[in-house]
């Protein structure tokens, strides 16, 4: 597997292990997303990666009917969502399990699991969200 580095490496490594890890400032307590190595509010470099439940609500969504680059492994149509993770306000992009093609509703409760998206020869960890 490729080496994962950068400020968001704990996020990706967490997904590989089946966990959602999100960064919080050890100085002021703010949740930080996108991941950074230094808090923009208080300047602290004490970033605390914290395991969070994969639970949240739908912030926005779109159903994709037409193929575009790097989605070759996905069956059409597929639903992409931006989910607001419970109790921290961080919003993450993921895919919604959409077997019945029922339109999602903004604010709908969802739970996630870690899946993968095949891109070229790599499996990219992906949060797959389900209703309820
Ligand atoms: Zn801070």
Coordinates of C-alpha atoms and ligand atoms in Angstrom, one line a residue:
X1 CA 0.0 0.0 0.0
X2 CA 1.1 3.5 -0.6
X3 CA 2.5 5.5 2.2
X4 CA 0.0 8.0 3.6
X5 CA 1.4 11.2 4.8
X6 CA 0.3 14.8 5.3
X7 CA -1.8 16.5 8.0
X8 CA -4.7 14.2 7.3
X9 CA -2.8 10.9 7.4
X10 CA -4.4 9.8 10.7
X11 CA -7.8 10.1 9.0
X12 CA -6.9 7.8 6.1
X13 CA -4.9 5.4 8.4
X14 CA -8.0 5.3 10.7
X15 CA -10.3 4.4 7.8
X16 CA -7.9 1.6 6.7
X17 CA -8.3 0.2 10.3
X18 CA -12.1 0.7 10.1
X19 CA -12.2 3.7 12.4
X20 CA -13.2 7.3 11.9
X21 CA -10.5 9.5 13.4
X22 CA -11.0 13.3 13.4
X23 CA -8.7 16.1 14.6
X24 CA -9.3 18.4 17.5
X25 CA -7.2 21.2 18.8
X26 CA -5.6 20.4 22.1
X27 CA -5.4 24.1 22.9
X28 CA -8.9 25.4 22.4
X29 CA -10.8 22.3 21.7
X30 CA -12.1 23.2 18.3
X31 CA -12.6 20.5 15.7
X32 CA -10.3 21.1 12.8
X33 CA -11.3 20.2 9.2
X34 CA -9.7 20.0 6.8
X35 CA -6.9 18.6 8.9
X36 CA -4.1 21.0 9.7
X37 CA -0.9 20.7 11.6
X38 CA -1.6 24.0 13.6
X39 CA -4.8 25.4 14.9
X40 CA -5.8 28.6 13.0
X41 CA -7.7 29.9 15.9
X42 CA -5.3 29.6 18.9
X43 CA -2.0 28.6 17.2
X44 CA -1.6 25.3 19.1
X45 CA 0.2 22.5 17.4
X46 CA -1.3 19.9 19.8
X47 CA -3.6 18.1 17.4
X48 CA -5.5 15.4 19.1
X49 CA -6.9 12.7 16.8
X50 CA -10.1 11.3 18.3
X51 CA -12.1 8.3 17.4
X52 CA -15.7 9.3 16.5
X53 CA -18.7 7.2 15.8
X54 CA -19.6 7.0 12.1
X55 CA -23.0 8.7 12.7
X56 CA -24.3 11.9 11.4
X57 CA -26.9 13.6 9.2
X58 CA -27.1 14.4 5.5
X59 CA -25.9 17.9 4.7
X60 CA -26.2 17.6 0.9
X61 CA -26.3 15.0 -1.8
X62 CA -26.3 14.3 -5.5
X63 CA -27.1 11.2 -7.6
X64 CA -24.7 10.7 -10.5
X65 CA -26.0 9.1 -13.6
X66 CA -23.1 9.7 -16.0
X67 CA -19.7 8.2 -15.9
X68 CA -16.7 10.5 -15.3
X69 CA -13.0 9.8 -14.6
X70 CA -12.1 7.6 -11.6
X71 CA -15.6 6.3 -11.1
X72 CA -15.3 3.4 -13.4
X73 CA -15.6 0.9 -10.5
X74 CA -19.0 2.2 -9.3
X75 CA -22.3 1.1 -10.6
X76 CA -24.5 3.9 -12.0
X77 CA -26.3 5.7 -10.6
X78 CA -24.5 6.3 -7.3
X79 CA -25.2 8.8 -4.6
X80 CA -22.5 11.0 -3.1
X81 CA -23.3 12.9 0.1
X82 CA -21.7 15.4 2.4
X83 CA -22.4 14.1 5.9
X84 CA -22.2 16.2 9.0
X85 CA -20.6 14.0 11.7
X86 CA -22.6 14.1 15.0
X87 CA -21.3 16.3 17.8
X88 CA -18.4 17.9 16.0
X89 CA -19.8 19.6 13.0
X90 CA -17.2 18.2 10.6
X91 CA -18.5 17.5 7.2
X92 CA -17.2 14.6 5.2
X93 CA -17.7 13.4 1.6
X94 CA -18.9 9.8 1.2
X95 CA -21.2 7.6 -0.7
X96 CA -24.7 6.6 0.3
X97 CA -26.0 3.0 0.1
X98 CA -28.8 3.6 -2.4
X99 CA -30.4 0.2 -3.3
X100 CA -33.9 1.6 -3.7
X101 CA -33.1 5.0 -5.3
X102 CA -35.1 6.8 -2.7
X103 CA -34.0 10.5 -2.7
X104 CA -32.1 11.4 0.5
X105 CA -33.4 14.2 2.7
X106 CA -31.2 16.8 4.1
X107 CA -31.0 16.3 7.9
X108 CA -31.7 12.6 7.6
X109 CA -29.9 10.4 10.1
X110 CA -27.2 8.1 8.7
X111 CA -24.6 5.7 9.9
X112 CA -21.4 4.8 8.2
X113 CA -19.1 1.9 7.6
X114 CA -15.7 1.8 5.8
X115 CA -15.8 0.5 2.3
X116 CA -13.5 1.2 -0.7
X117 CA -13.6 2.8 -4.1
X118 CA -11.4 1.2 -6.7
X119 CA -9.5 3.9 -8.6
X120 CA -7.1 2.6 -11.2
X121 CA -5.2 -0.1 -9.3
X122 CA -5.9 1.2 -5.8
X123 CA -8.6 0.8 -3.2
X124 CA -9.3 4.2 -1.7
X125 CA -11.0 3.9 1.8
X126 CA -14.5 5.4 1.5
X127 CA -17.2 6.0 4.1
X128 CA -20.4 4.2 2.9
X129 CA -23.3 5.8 4.7
X130 CA -26.7 4.1 5.2
X131 CA -30.0 5.4 6.4
X132 CA -31.0 5.0 10.0
Ligands
LIG1 ZN1 -7.0 25.8 18.9

